[in-house]
């Protein structure tokens, strides 16, 4: 079941985890992650709105993205490297989009995403009362 | 500016961070946190819908709650102790509710919450297009 309004938020202010010299850290890894995602062939981003955001409050485990859609669970994914994890992020986002509740089956999630999921939040009760506490 | 539909999700499956004996960990700290929140005088929970949830995917930094409302930012708070942090959680939730974008001023956030915010996610563009990338 597909919907066309899944949003992939990308934190563009994320710094690298390992840098000791933040002043030299430009462009920031978060901005590079956004650019890398936008450089992927459009077919791999179909149905995803890519939105830059300033800070997803996961600074200790950056880079960070969030996947969200109306009436679905929201996932925050972290510890992302713009040079390594673009495919994993988009694979997860497509699986999230394809699942009616935004809860893709474990086996469909890339291993790196499984291990670096920061948090998830249910949809609000007023939008989807049946999904709040039963999943 | 107040709204009456702020939801405080409480993960009831969260275990304690320090326990070495999960089998003996019943009732789970998450369930105790929910009970402690519901035991607070109602005036301190006014306007908050308290919703139990099974897993907010923040298992390494439990206990965990999330504060969410239509058109506002969603915050995930972690490393919570049901015996210590109920007041901090409710103080933050009330400040979130009182702010039209769900972005309470830093000084209004309890210190422990500032240091143990796990993530935040903007509202979806379709719900509040002006707030997605500018805050």
PDB file of N, CA and C in Angstrom, chain B residues 8-109:
ATOM      1  N   UNK B   8       1.405  12.725  25.266  1.00  0.00           N
ATOM      2  CA  UNK B   8       2.636  12.252  25.895  1.00  0.00           C
ATOM      3  C   UNK B   8       2.631  10.728  25.793  1.00  0.00           C
ATOM      4  N   UNK B   9       3.445  10.231  24.850  1.00  0.00           N
ATOM      5  CA  UNK B   9       3.580   8.779  24.703  1.00  0.00           C
ATOM      6  C   UNK B   9       4.592   8.284  25.737  1.00  0.00           C
ATOM      7  N   UNK B  10       4.256   7.203  26.406  1.00  0.00           N
ATOM      8  CA  UNK B  10       5.164   6.622  27.394  1.00  0.00           C
ATOM      9  C   UNK B  10       5.426   5.169  27.012  1.00  0.00           C
ATOM     10  N   UNK B  11       6.693   4.858  26.795  1.00  0.00           N
ATOM     11  CA  UNK B  11       7.043   3.478  26.450  1.00  0.00           C
ATOM     12  C   UNK B  11       6.908   2.616  27.687  1.00  0.00           C
ATOM     13  N   UNK B  12       6.018   1.644  27.655  1.00  0.00           N
ATOM     14  CA  UNK B  12       5.780   0.796  28.828  1.00  0.00           C
ATOM     15  C   UNK B  12       6.612  -0.477  28.794  1.00  0.00           C
ATOM     16  N   UNK B  13       7.367  -0.676  27.718  1.00  0.00           N
ATOM     17  CA  UNK B  13       8.208  -1.875  27.652  1.00  0.00           C
ATOM     18  C   UNK B  13       9.666  -1.569  27.959  1.00  0.00           C
ATOM     19  N   UNK B  14       9.972  -0.308  28.231  1.00  0.00           N
ATOM     20  CA  UNK B  14      11.346   0.078  28.559  1.00  0.00           C
ATOM     21  C   UNK B  14      11.831  -0.652  29.804  1.00  0.00           C
ATOM     22  N   UNK B  15      13.062  -1.163  29.683  1.00  0.00           N
ATOM     23  CA  UNK B  15      13.738  -1.734  30.853  1.00  0.00           C
ATOM     24  C   UNK B  15      14.675  -0.693  31.435  1.00  0.00           C
ATOM     25  N   UNK B  16      15.160  -0.973  32.633  1.00  0.00           N
ATOM     26  CA  UNK B  16      16.154  -0.084  33.234  1.00  0.00           C
ATOM     27  C   UNK B  16      17.478  -0.229  32.504  1.00  0.00           C
ATOM     28  N   UNK B  17      18.245   0.856  32.481  1.00  0.00           N
ATOM     29  CA  UNK B  17      19.536   0.803  31.812  1.00  0.00           C
ATOM     30  C   UNK B  17      20.533  -0.070  32.536  1.00  0.00           C
ATOM     31  N   UNK B  18      20.420  -0.105  33.847  1.00  0.00           N
ATOM     32  CA  UNK B  18      21.489  -0.700  34.645  1.00  0.00           C
ATOM     33  C   UNK B  18      21.214  -2.133  35.065  1.00  0.00           C
ATOM     34  N   UNK B  19      20.043  -2.639  34.754  1.00  0.00           N
ATOM     35  CA  UNK B  19      19.716  -3.969  35.256  1.00  0.00           C
ATOM     36  C   UNK B  19      20.537  -5.051  34.565  1.00  0.00           C
ATOM     37  N   UNK B  20      20.951  -6.013  35.328  1.00  0.00           N
ATOM     38  CA  UNK B  20      21.643  -7.178  34.769  1.00  0.00           C
ATOM     39  C   UNK B  20      20.720  -8.384  34.744  1.00  0.00           C
ATOM     40  N   UNK B  21      19.534  -8.218  35.255  1.00  0.00           N
ATOM     41  CA  UNK B  21      18.627  -9.361  35.369  1.00  0.00           C
ATOM     42  C   UNK B  21      17.260  -9.000  34.797  1.00  0.00           C
ATOM     43  N   UNK B  22      17.158  -8.973  33.456  1.00  0.00           N
ATOM     44  CA  UNK B  22      15.898  -8.540  32.850  1.00  0.00           C
ATOM     45  C   UNK B  22      14.701  -9.371  33.281  1.00  0.00           C
ATOM     46  N   UNK B  23      14.905 -10.648  33.617  1.00  0.00           N
ATOM     47  CA  UNK B  23      13.771 -11.477  33.999  1.00  0.00           C
ATOM     48  C   UNK B  23      13.145 -10.990  35.304  1.00  0.00           C
ATOM     49  N   UNK B  24      13.974 -10.380  36.145  1.00  0.00           N
ATOM     50  CA  UNK B  24      13.470  -9.908  37.433  1.00  0.00           C
ATOM     51  C   UNK B  24      12.948  -8.470  37.345  1.00  0.00           C
ATOM     52  N   UNK B  25      12.955  -7.955  36.145  1.00  0.00           N
ATOM     53  CA  UNK B  25      12.698  -6.532  35.930  1.00  0.00           C
ATOM     54  C   UNK B  25      11.209  -6.270  35.702  1.00  0.00           C
ATOM     55  N   UNK B  26      10.366  -6.801  36.598  1.00  0.00           N
ATOM     56  CA  UNK B  26       8.927  -6.619  36.450  1.00  0.00           C
ATOM     57  C   UNK B  26       8.343  -6.060  37.729  1.00  0.00           C
ATOM     58  N   UNK B  27       7.404  -5.118  37.675  1.00  0.00           N
ATOM     59  CA  UNK B  27       6.983  -4.442  36.457  1.00  0.00           C
ATOM     60  C   UNK B  27       8.116  -3.622  35.852  1.00  0.00           C
ATOM     61  N   UNK B  28       8.099  -3.527  34.556  1.00  0.00           N
ATOM     62  CA  UNK B  28       9.186  -2.812  33.887  1.00  0.00           C
ATOM     63  C   UNK B  28       9.191  -1.337  34.266  1.00  0.00           C
ATOM     64  N   UNK B  29      10.376  -0.746  34.265  1.00  0.00           N
ATOM     65  CA  UNK B  29      10.460   0.691  34.587  1.00  0.00           C
ATOM     66  C   UNK B  29       9.560   1.544  33.707  1.00  0.00           C
ATOM     67  N   UNK B  30       9.394   1.185  32.447  1.00  0.00           N
ATOM     68  CA  UNK B  30       8.505   1.956  31.581  1.00  0.00           C
ATOM     69  C   UNK B  30       7.076   1.936  32.098  1.00  0.00           C
ATOM     70  N   UNK B  31       6.637   0.774  32.541  1.00  0.00           N
ATOM     71  CA  UNK B  31       5.286   0.665  33.093  1.00  0.00           C
ATOM     72  C   UNK B  31       5.181   1.445  34.402  1.00  0.00           C
ATOM     73  N   UNK B  32       6.254   1.424  35.178  1.00  0.00           N
ATOM     74  CA  UNK B  32       6.252   2.207  36.417  1.00  0.00           C
ATOM     75  C   UNK B  32       6.240   3.704  36.127  1.00  0.00           C
ATOM     76  N   UNK B  33       6.942   4.101  35.063  1.00  0.00           N
ATOM     77  CA  UNK B  33       6.933   5.520  34.677  1.00  0.00           C
ATOM     78  C   UNK B  33       5.516   5.958  34.285  1.00  0.00           C
ATOM     79  N   UNK B  34       4.842   5.130  33.504  1.00  0.00           N
ATOM     80  CA  UNK B  34       3.457   5.452  33.130  1.00  0.00           C
ATOM     81  C   UNK B  34       2.583   5.583  34.372  1.00  0.00           C
ATOM     82  N   UNK B  35       2.702   4.631  35.287  1.00  0.00           N
ATOM     83  CA  UNK B  35       1.883   4.676  36.504  1.00  0.00           C
ATOM     84  C   UNK B  35       2.196   5.929  37.322  1.00  0.00           C
ATOM     85  N   UNK B  36       3.485   6.279  37.380  1.00  0.00           N
ATOM     86  CA  UNK B  36       3.876   7.460  38.160  1.00  0.00           C
ATOM     87  C   UNK B  36       3.318   8.735  37.532  1.00  0.00           C
ATOM     88  N   UNK B  37       3.317   8.796  36.222  1.00  0.00           N
ATOM     89  CA  UNK B  37       2.765   9.977  35.536  1.00  0.00           C
ATOM     90  C   UNK B  37       1.258  10.064  35.775  1.00  0.00           C
ATOM     91  N   UNK B  38       0.590   8.933  35.687  1.00  0.00           N
ATOM     92  CA  UNK B  38      -0.853   8.944  35.877  1.00  0.00           C
ATOM     93  C   UNK B  38      -1.249   9.206  37.328  1.00  0.00           C
ATOM     94  N   UNK B  39      -0.287   9.033  38.252  1.00  0.00           N
ATOM     95  CA  UNK B  39      -0.576   9.272  39.668  1.00  0.00           C
ATOM     96  C   UNK B  39      -0.397  10.735  40.071  1.00  0.00           C
ATOM     97  N   UNK B  40       0.163  11.525  39.167  1.00  0.00           N
ATOM     98  CA  UNK B  40       0.372  12.950  39.452  1.00  0.00           C
ATOM     99  C   UNK B  40      -0.985  13.660  39.490  1.00  0.00           C
ATOM    100  N   UNK B  41      -1.147  14.671  40.352  1.00  0.00           N
ATOM    101  CA  UNK B  41      -2.417  15.404  40.382  1.00  0.00           C
ATOM    102  C   UNK B  41      -2.830  15.875  38.989  1.00  0.00           C
ATOM    103  N   UNK B  42      -4.107  15.761  38.700  1.00  0.00           N
ATOM    104  CA  UNK B  42      -4.597  15.981  37.342  1.00  0.00           C
ATOM    105  C   UNK B  42      -4.258  17.368  36.805  1.00  0.00           C
ATOM    106  N   UNK B  43      -4.193  18.357  37.687  1.00  0.00           N
ATOM    107  CA  UNK B  43      -3.896  19.717  37.225  1.00  0.00           C
ATOM    108  C   UNK B  43      -2.538  19.788  36.537  1.00  0.00           C
ATOM    109  N   UNK B  44      -1.614  18.940  36.957  1.00  0.00           N
ATOM    110  CA  UNK B  44      -0.281  18.950  36.352  1.00  0.00           C
ATOM    111  C   UNK B  44      -0.245  18.231  35.005  1.00  0.00           C
ATOM    112  N   UNK B  45      -1.341  17.534  34.697  1.00  0.00           N
ATOM    113  CA  UNK B  45      -1.415  16.810  33.419  1.00  0.00           C
ATOM    114  C   UNK B  45      -2.482  17.423  32.502  1.00  0.00           C
ATOM    115  N   UNK B  46      -2.987  18.587  32.871  1.00  0.00           N
ATOM    116  CA  UNK B  46      -4.095  19.191  32.123  1.00  0.00           C
ATOM    117  C   UNK B  46      -3.727  19.379  30.653  1.00  0.00           C
ATOM    118  N   UNK B  47      -4.605  18.934  29.778  1.00  0.00           N
ATOM    119  CA  UNK B  47      -4.380  19.107  28.349  1.00  0.00           C
ATOM    120  C   UNK B  47      -3.460  18.083  27.732  1.00  0.00           C
ATOM    121  N   UNK B  48      -2.955  17.166  28.540  1.00  0.00           N
ATOM    122  CA  UNK B  48      -2.051  16.129  28.022  1.00  0.00           C
ATOM    123  C   UNK B  48      -2.783  14.792  27.962  1.00  0.00           C
ATOM    124  N   UNK B  49      -2.738  14.174  26.800  1.00  0.00           N
ATOM    125  CA  UNK B  49      -3.244  12.813  26.676  1.00  0.00           C
ATOM    126  C   UNK B  49      -2.068  11.872  26.915  1.00  0.00           C
ATOM    127  N   UNK B  50      -2.172  11.058  27.947  1.00  0.00           N
ATOM    128  CA  UNK B  50      -1.085  10.133  28.293  1.00  0.00           C
ATOM    129  C   UNK B  50      -1.361   8.800  27.596  1.00  0.00           C
ATOM    130  N   UNK B  51      -0.456   8.377  26.712  1.00  0.00           N
ATOM    131  CA  UNK B  51      -0.702   7.179  25.898  1.00  0.00           C
ATOM    132  C   UNK B  51       0.429   6.167  26.076  1.00  0.00           C
ATOM    133  N   UNK B  52       0.097   4.973  26.519  1.00  0.00           N
ATOM    134  CA  UNK B  52       1.134   3.938  26.564  1.00  0.00           C
ATOM    135  C   UNK B  52       1.497   3.456  25.157  1.00  0.00           C
ATOM    136  N   UNK B  53       2.763   3.159  24.968  1.00  0.00           N
ATOM    137  CA  UNK B  53       3.254   2.662  23.678  1.00  0.00           C
ATOM    138  C   UNK B  53       4.212   1.517  23.949  1.00  0.00           C
ATOM    139  N   UNK B  54       4.234   0.562  23.044  1.00  0.00           N
ATOM    140  CA  UNK B  54       5.207  -0.522  23.158  1.00  0.00           C
ATOM    141  C   UNK B  54       6.395  -0.229  22.263  1.00  0.00           C
ATOM    142  N   UNK B  55       7.445   0.277  22.843  1.00  0.00           N
ATOM    143  CA  UNK B  55       8.735   0.514  22.202  1.00  0.00           C
ATOM    144  C   UNK B  55       8.768   1.781  21.355  1.00  0.00           C
ATOM    145  N   UNK B  56       9.607   2.692  21.775  1.00  0.00           N
ATOM    146  CA  UNK B  56       9.907   3.894  20.995  1.00  0.00           C
ATOM    147  C   UNK B  56      11.298   3.796  20.369  1.00  0.00           C
ATOM    148  N   UNK B  57      11.826   2.572  20.329  1.00  0.00           N
ATOM    149  CA  UNK B  57      13.124   2.292  19.670  1.00  0.00           C
ATOM    150  C   UNK B  57      14.271   3.125  20.237  1.00  0.00           C
ATOM    151  N   UNK B  58      14.212   3.330  21.539  1.00  0.00           N
ATOM    152  CA  UNK B  58      15.298   4.023  22.219  1.00  0.00           C
ATOM    153  C   UNK B  58      15.787   3.164  23.385  1.00  0.00           C
ATOM    154  N   UNK B  59      15.846   1.865  23.121  1.00  0.00           N
ATOM    155  CA  UNK B  59      16.037   0.878  24.192  1.00  0.00           C
ATOM    156  C   UNK B  59      17.358   1.069  24.937  1.00  0.00           C
ATOM    157  N   UNK B  60      18.372   1.590  24.273  1.00  0.00           N
ATOM    158  CA  UNK B  60      19.678   1.748  24.925  1.00  0.00           C
ATOM    159  C   UNK B  60      19.713   2.928  25.884  1.00  0.00           C
ATOM    160  N   UNK B  61      18.716   3.814  25.778  1.00  0.00           N
ATOM    161  CA  UNK B  61      18.691   4.972  26.672  1.00  0.00           C
ATOM    162  C   UNK B  61      17.304   5.136  27.290  1.00  0.00           C
ATOM    163  N   UNK B  62      16.765   4.032  27.781  1.00  0.00           N
ATOM    164  CA  UNK B  62      15.441   4.058  28.403  1.00  0.00           C
ATOM    165  C   UNK B  62      15.565   4.556  29.854  1.00  0.00           C
ATOM    166  N   UNK B  63      14.412   4.880  30.453  1.00  0.00           N
ATOM    167  CA  UNK B  63      13.046   4.909  29.936  1.00  0.00           C
ATOM    168  C   UNK B  63      12.863   6.077  28.968  1.00  0.00           C
ATOM    169  N   UNK B  64      11.793   5.981  28.174  1.00  0.00           N
ATOM    170  CA  UNK B  64      11.602   6.896  27.068  1.00  0.00           C
ATOM    171  C   UNK B  64      10.157   7.375  26.984  1.00  0.00           C
ATOM    172  N   UNK B  65      10.018   8.667  26.652  1.00  0.00           N
ATOM    173  CA  UNK B  65       8.697   9.225  26.344  1.00  0.00           C
ATOM    174  C   UNK B  65       8.828  10.059  25.075  1.00  0.00           C
ATOM    175  N   UNK B  66       7.684  10.409  24.478  1.00  0.00           N
ATOM    176  CA  UNK B  66       7.663  11.327  23.341  1.00  0.00           C
ATOM    177  C   UNK B  66       6.517  12.304  23.528  1.00  0.00           C
ATOM    178  N   UNK B  67       6.740  13.546  23.136  1.00  0.00           N
ATOM    179  CA  UNK B  67       5.727  14.596  23.241  1.00  0.00           C
ATOM    180  C   UNK B  67       5.400  15.060  21.825  1.00  0.00           C
ATOM    181  N   UNK B  68       4.124  15.030  21.484  1.00  0.00           N
ATOM    182  CA  UNK B  68       3.717  15.326  20.111  1.00  0.00           C
ATOM    183  C   UNK B  68       2.368  16.021  20.101  1.00  0.00           C
ATOM    184  N   UNK B  69       2.143  16.830  19.075  1.00  0.00           N
ATOM    185  CA  UNK B  69       0.856  17.503  18.917  1.00  0.00           C
ATOM    186  C   UNK B  69       0.706  17.887  17.449  1.00  0.00           C
ATOM    187  N   UNK B  70      -0.533  17.997  16.968  1.00  0.00           N
ATOM    188  CA  UNK B  70      -0.747  18.303  15.545  1.00  0.00           C
ATOM    189  C   UNK B  70      -0.053  19.603  15.134  1.00  0.00           C
ATOM    190  N   UNK B  71       0.727  19.536  14.066  1.00  0.00           N
ATOM    191  CA  UNK B  71       1.360  20.723  13.532  1.00  0.00           C
ATOM    192  C   UNK B  71       2.567  21.215  14.315  1.00  0.00           C
ATOM    193  N   UNK B  72       3.009  20.436  15.297  1.00  0.00           N
ATOM    194  CA  UNK B  72       4.144  20.848  16.126  1.00  0.00           C
ATOM    195  C   UNK B  72       5.306  19.866  15.979  1.00  0.00           C
ATOM    196  N   UNK B  73       6.473  20.289  16.458  1.00  0.00           N
ATOM    197  CA  UNK B  73       7.617  19.407  16.536  1.00  0.00           C
ATOM    198  C   UNK B  73       7.331  18.298  17.546  1.00  0.00           C
ATOM    199  N   UNK B  74       7.907  17.122  17.276  1.00  0.00           N
ATOM    200  CA  UNK B  74       7.823  15.980  18.183  1.00  0.00           C
ATOM    201  C   UNK B  74       9.169  15.794  18.873  1.00  0.00           C
ATOM    202  N   UNK B  75       9.147  15.650  20.191  1.00  0.00           N
ATOM    203  CA  UNK B  75      10.375  15.431  20.962  1.00  0.00           C
ATOM    204  C   UNK B  75      10.372  14.044  21.593  1.00  0.00           C
ATOM    205  N   UNK B  76      11.515  13.383  21.537  1.00  0.00           N
ATOM    206  CA  UNK B  76      11.719  12.123  22.245  1.00  0.00           C
ATOM    207  C   UNK B  76      12.710  12.378  23.380  1.00  0.00           C
ATOM    208  N   UNK B  77      12.325  11.982  24.573  1.00  0.00           N
ATOM    209  CA  UNK B  77      13.142  12.200  25.775  1.00  0.00           C
ATOM    210  C   UNK B  77      13.519  10.843  26.361  1.00  0.00           C
ATOM    211  N   UNK B  78      14.755  10.698  26.790  1.00  0.00           N
ATOM    212  CA  UNK B  78      15.203   9.386  27.256  1.00  0.00           C
ATOM    213  C   UNK B  78      15.996   9.429  28.539  1.00  0.00           C
ATOM    214  N   UNK B  79      16.533   8.261  28.886  1.00  0.00           N
ATOM    215  CA  UNK B  79      17.327   8.066  30.100  1.00  0.00           C
ATOM    216  C   UNK B  79      16.537   8.516  31.322  1.00  0.00           C
ATOM    217  N   UNK B  80      15.256   8.190  31.317  1.00  0.00           N
ATOM    218  CA  UNK B  80      14.357   8.646  32.383  1.00  0.00           C
ATOM    219  C   UNK B  80      14.224   7.579  33.471  1.00  0.00           C
ATOM    220  N   UNK B  81      14.216   8.033  34.694  1.00  0.00           N
ATOM    221  CA  UNK B  81      14.021   7.154  35.850  1.00  0.00           C
ATOM    222  C   UNK B  81      12.625   7.444  36.409  1.00  0.00           C
ATOM    223  N   UNK B  82      11.792   6.410  36.505  1.00  0.00           N
ATOM    224  CA  UNK B  82      10.418   6.657  36.978  1.00  0.00           C
ATOM    225  C   UNK B  82      10.364   7.229  38.388  1.00  0.00           C
ATOM    226  N   UNK B  83      11.426   7.036  39.163  1.00  0.00           N
ATOM    227  CA  UNK B  83      11.442   7.558  40.528  1.00  0.00           C
ATOM    228  C   UNK B  83      11.963   8.987  40.612  1.00  0.00           C
ATOM    229  N   UNK B  84      12.546   9.485  39.521  1.00  0.00           N
ATOM    230  CA  UNK B  84      13.232  10.782  39.594  1.00  0.00           C
ATOM    231  C   UNK B  84      12.708  11.847  38.629  1.00  0.00           C
ATOM    232  N   UNK B  85      12.189  11.467  37.474  1.00  0.00           N
ATOM    233  CA  UNK B  85      12.039  12.430  36.387  1.00  0.00           C
ATOM    234  C   UNK B  85      10.613  12.720  35.941  1.00  0.00           C
ATOM    235  N   UNK B  86       9.630  12.297  36.704  1.00  0.00           N
ATOM    236  CA  UNK B  86       8.231  12.551  36.320  1.00  0.00           C
ATOM    237  C   UNK B  86       7.959  14.054  36.244  1.00  0.00           C
ATOM    238  N   UNK B  87       8.408  14.792  37.243  1.00  0.00           N
ATOM    239  CA  UNK B  87       8.162  16.240  37.221  1.00  0.00           C
ATOM    240  C   UNK B  87       8.838  16.897  36.026  1.00  0.00           C
ATOM    241  N   UNK B  88      10.067  16.480  35.717  1.00  0.00           N
ATOM    242  CA  UNK B  88      10.769  17.053  34.568  1.00  0.00           C
ATOM    243  C   UNK B  88      10.015  16.762  33.266  1.00  0.00           C
ATOM    244  N   UNK B  89       9.548  15.546  33.116  1.00  0.00           N
ATOM    245  CA  UNK B  89       8.810  15.181  31.897  1.00  0.00           C
ATOM    246  C   UNK B  89       7.561  16.042  31.763  1.00  0.00           C
ATOM    247  N   UNK B  90       6.816  16.185  32.843  1.00  0.00           N
ATOM    248  CA  UNK B  90       5.565  16.937  32.763  1.00  0.00           C
ATOM    249  C   UNK B  90       5.828  18.438  32.586  1.00  0.00           C
ATOM    250  N   UNK B  91       6.895  18.930  33.186  1.00  0.00           N
ATOM    251  CA  UNK B  91       7.253  20.338  32.965  1.00  0.00           C
ATOM    252  C   UNK B  91       7.551  20.586  31.493  1.00  0.00           C
ATOM    253  N   UNK B  92       8.331  19.685  30.893  1.00  0.00           N
ATOM    254  CA  UNK B  92       8.629  19.842  29.468  1.00  0.00           C
ATOM    255  C   UNK B  92       7.359  19.698  28.630  1.00  0.00           C
ATOM    256  N   UNK B  93       6.525  18.731  28.941  1.00  0.00           N
ATOM    257  CA  UNK B  93       5.311  18.510  28.140  1.00  0.00           C
ATOM    258  C   UNK B  93       4.385  19.726  28.207  1.00  0.00           C
ATOM    259  N   UNK B  94       4.286  20.335  29.394  1.00  0.00           N
ATOM    260  CA  UNK B  94       3.443  21.532  29.500  1.00  0.00           C
ATOM    261  C   UNK B  94       4.042  22.694  28.707  1.00  0.00           C
ATOM    262  N   UNK B  95       5.366  22.821  28.727  1.00  0.00           N
ATOM    263  CA  UNK B  95       6.018  23.895  27.961  1.00  0.00           C
ATOM    264  C   UNK B  95       5.858  23.654  26.454  1.00  0.00           C
ATOM    265  N   UNK B  96       5.956  22.404  26.056  1.00  0.00           N
ATOM    266  CA  UNK B  96       5.732  22.047  24.645  1.00  0.00           C
ATOM    267  C   UNK B  96       4.306  22.407  24.237  1.00  0.00           C
ATOM    268  N   UNK B  97       3.374  22.079  25.093  1.00  0.00           N
ATOM    269  CA  UNK B  97       1.961  22.362  24.791  1.00  0.00           C
ATOM    270  C   UNK B  97       1.709  23.863  24.692  1.00  0.00           C
ATOM    271  N   UNK B  98       2.402  24.625  25.543  1.00  0.00           N
ATOM    272  CA  UNK B  98       2.163  26.068  25.585  1.00  0.00           C
ATOM    273  C   UNK B  98       2.797  26.803  24.410  1.00  0.00           C
ATOM    274  N   UNK B  99       3.718  26.164  23.700  1.00  0.00           N
ATOM    275  CA  UNK B  99       4.393  26.826  22.581  1.00  0.00           C
ATOM    276  C   UNK B  99       3.709  26.434  21.276  1.00  0.00           C
ATOM    277  N   UNK B 100       3.412  27.420  20.456  1.00  0.00           N
ATOM    278  CA  UNK B 100       2.584  27.131  19.279  1.00  0.00           C
ATOM    279  C   UNK B 100       3.257  26.194  18.285  1.00  0.00           C
ATOM    280  N   UNK B 101       4.590  26.148  18.294  1.00  0.00           N
ATOM    281  CA  UNK B 101       5.289  25.253  17.380  1.00  0.00           C
ATOM    282  C   UNK B 101       5.855  24.018  18.081  1.00  0.00           C
ATOM    283  N   UNK B 102       5.612  23.911  19.397  1.00  0.00           N
ATOM    284  CA  UNK B 102       6.183  22.788  20.136  1.00  0.00           C
ATOM    285  C   UNK B 102       7.681  22.930  20.331  1.00  0.00           C
ATOM    286  N   UNK B 103       8.143  24.176  20.398  1.00  0.00           N
ATOM    287  CA  UNK B 103       9.573  24.460  20.568  1.00  0.00           C
ATOM    288  C   UNK B 103       9.779  25.330  21.808  1.00  0.00           C
ATOM    289  N   UNK B 104       9.622  24.759  22.992  1.00  0.00           N
ATOM    290  CA  UNK B 104       9.745  25.572  24.208  1.00  0.00           C
ATOM    291  C   UNK B 104      11.132  26.184  24.328  1.00  0.00           C
ATOM    292  N   UNK B 105      11.172  27.400  24.842  1.00  0.00           N
ATOM    293  CA  UNK B 105      12.453  28.095  25.030  1.00  0.00           C
ATOM    294  C   UNK B 105      13.376  27.249  25.905  1.00  0.00           C
ATOM    295  N   UNK B 106      14.642  27.325  25.566  1.00  0.00           N
ATOM    296  CA  UNK B 106      15.654  26.500  26.252  1.00  0.00           C
ATOM    297  C   UNK B 106      15.571  26.658  27.760  1.00  0.00           C
ATOM    298  N   UNK B 107      15.401  27.900  28.221  1.00  0.00           N
ATOM    299  CA  UNK B 107      15.414  28.171  29.667  1.00  0.00           C
ATOM    300  C   UNK B 107      14.208  27.566  30.374  1.00  0.00           C
ATOM    301  N   UNK B 108      13.153  27.256  29.620  1.00  0.00           N
ATOM    302  CA  UNK B 108      11.963  26.667  30.249  1.00  0.00           C
ATOM    303  C   UNK B 108      12.062  25.147  30.327  1.00  0.00           C
ATOM    304  N   UNK B 109      13.100  24.592  29.723  1.00  0.00           N
ATOM    305  CA  UNK B 109      13.238  23.130  29.744  1.00  0.00           C
ATOM    306  C   UNK B 109      14.050  22.706  30.967  1.00  0.00           C
TER     307      UNK B 109
END
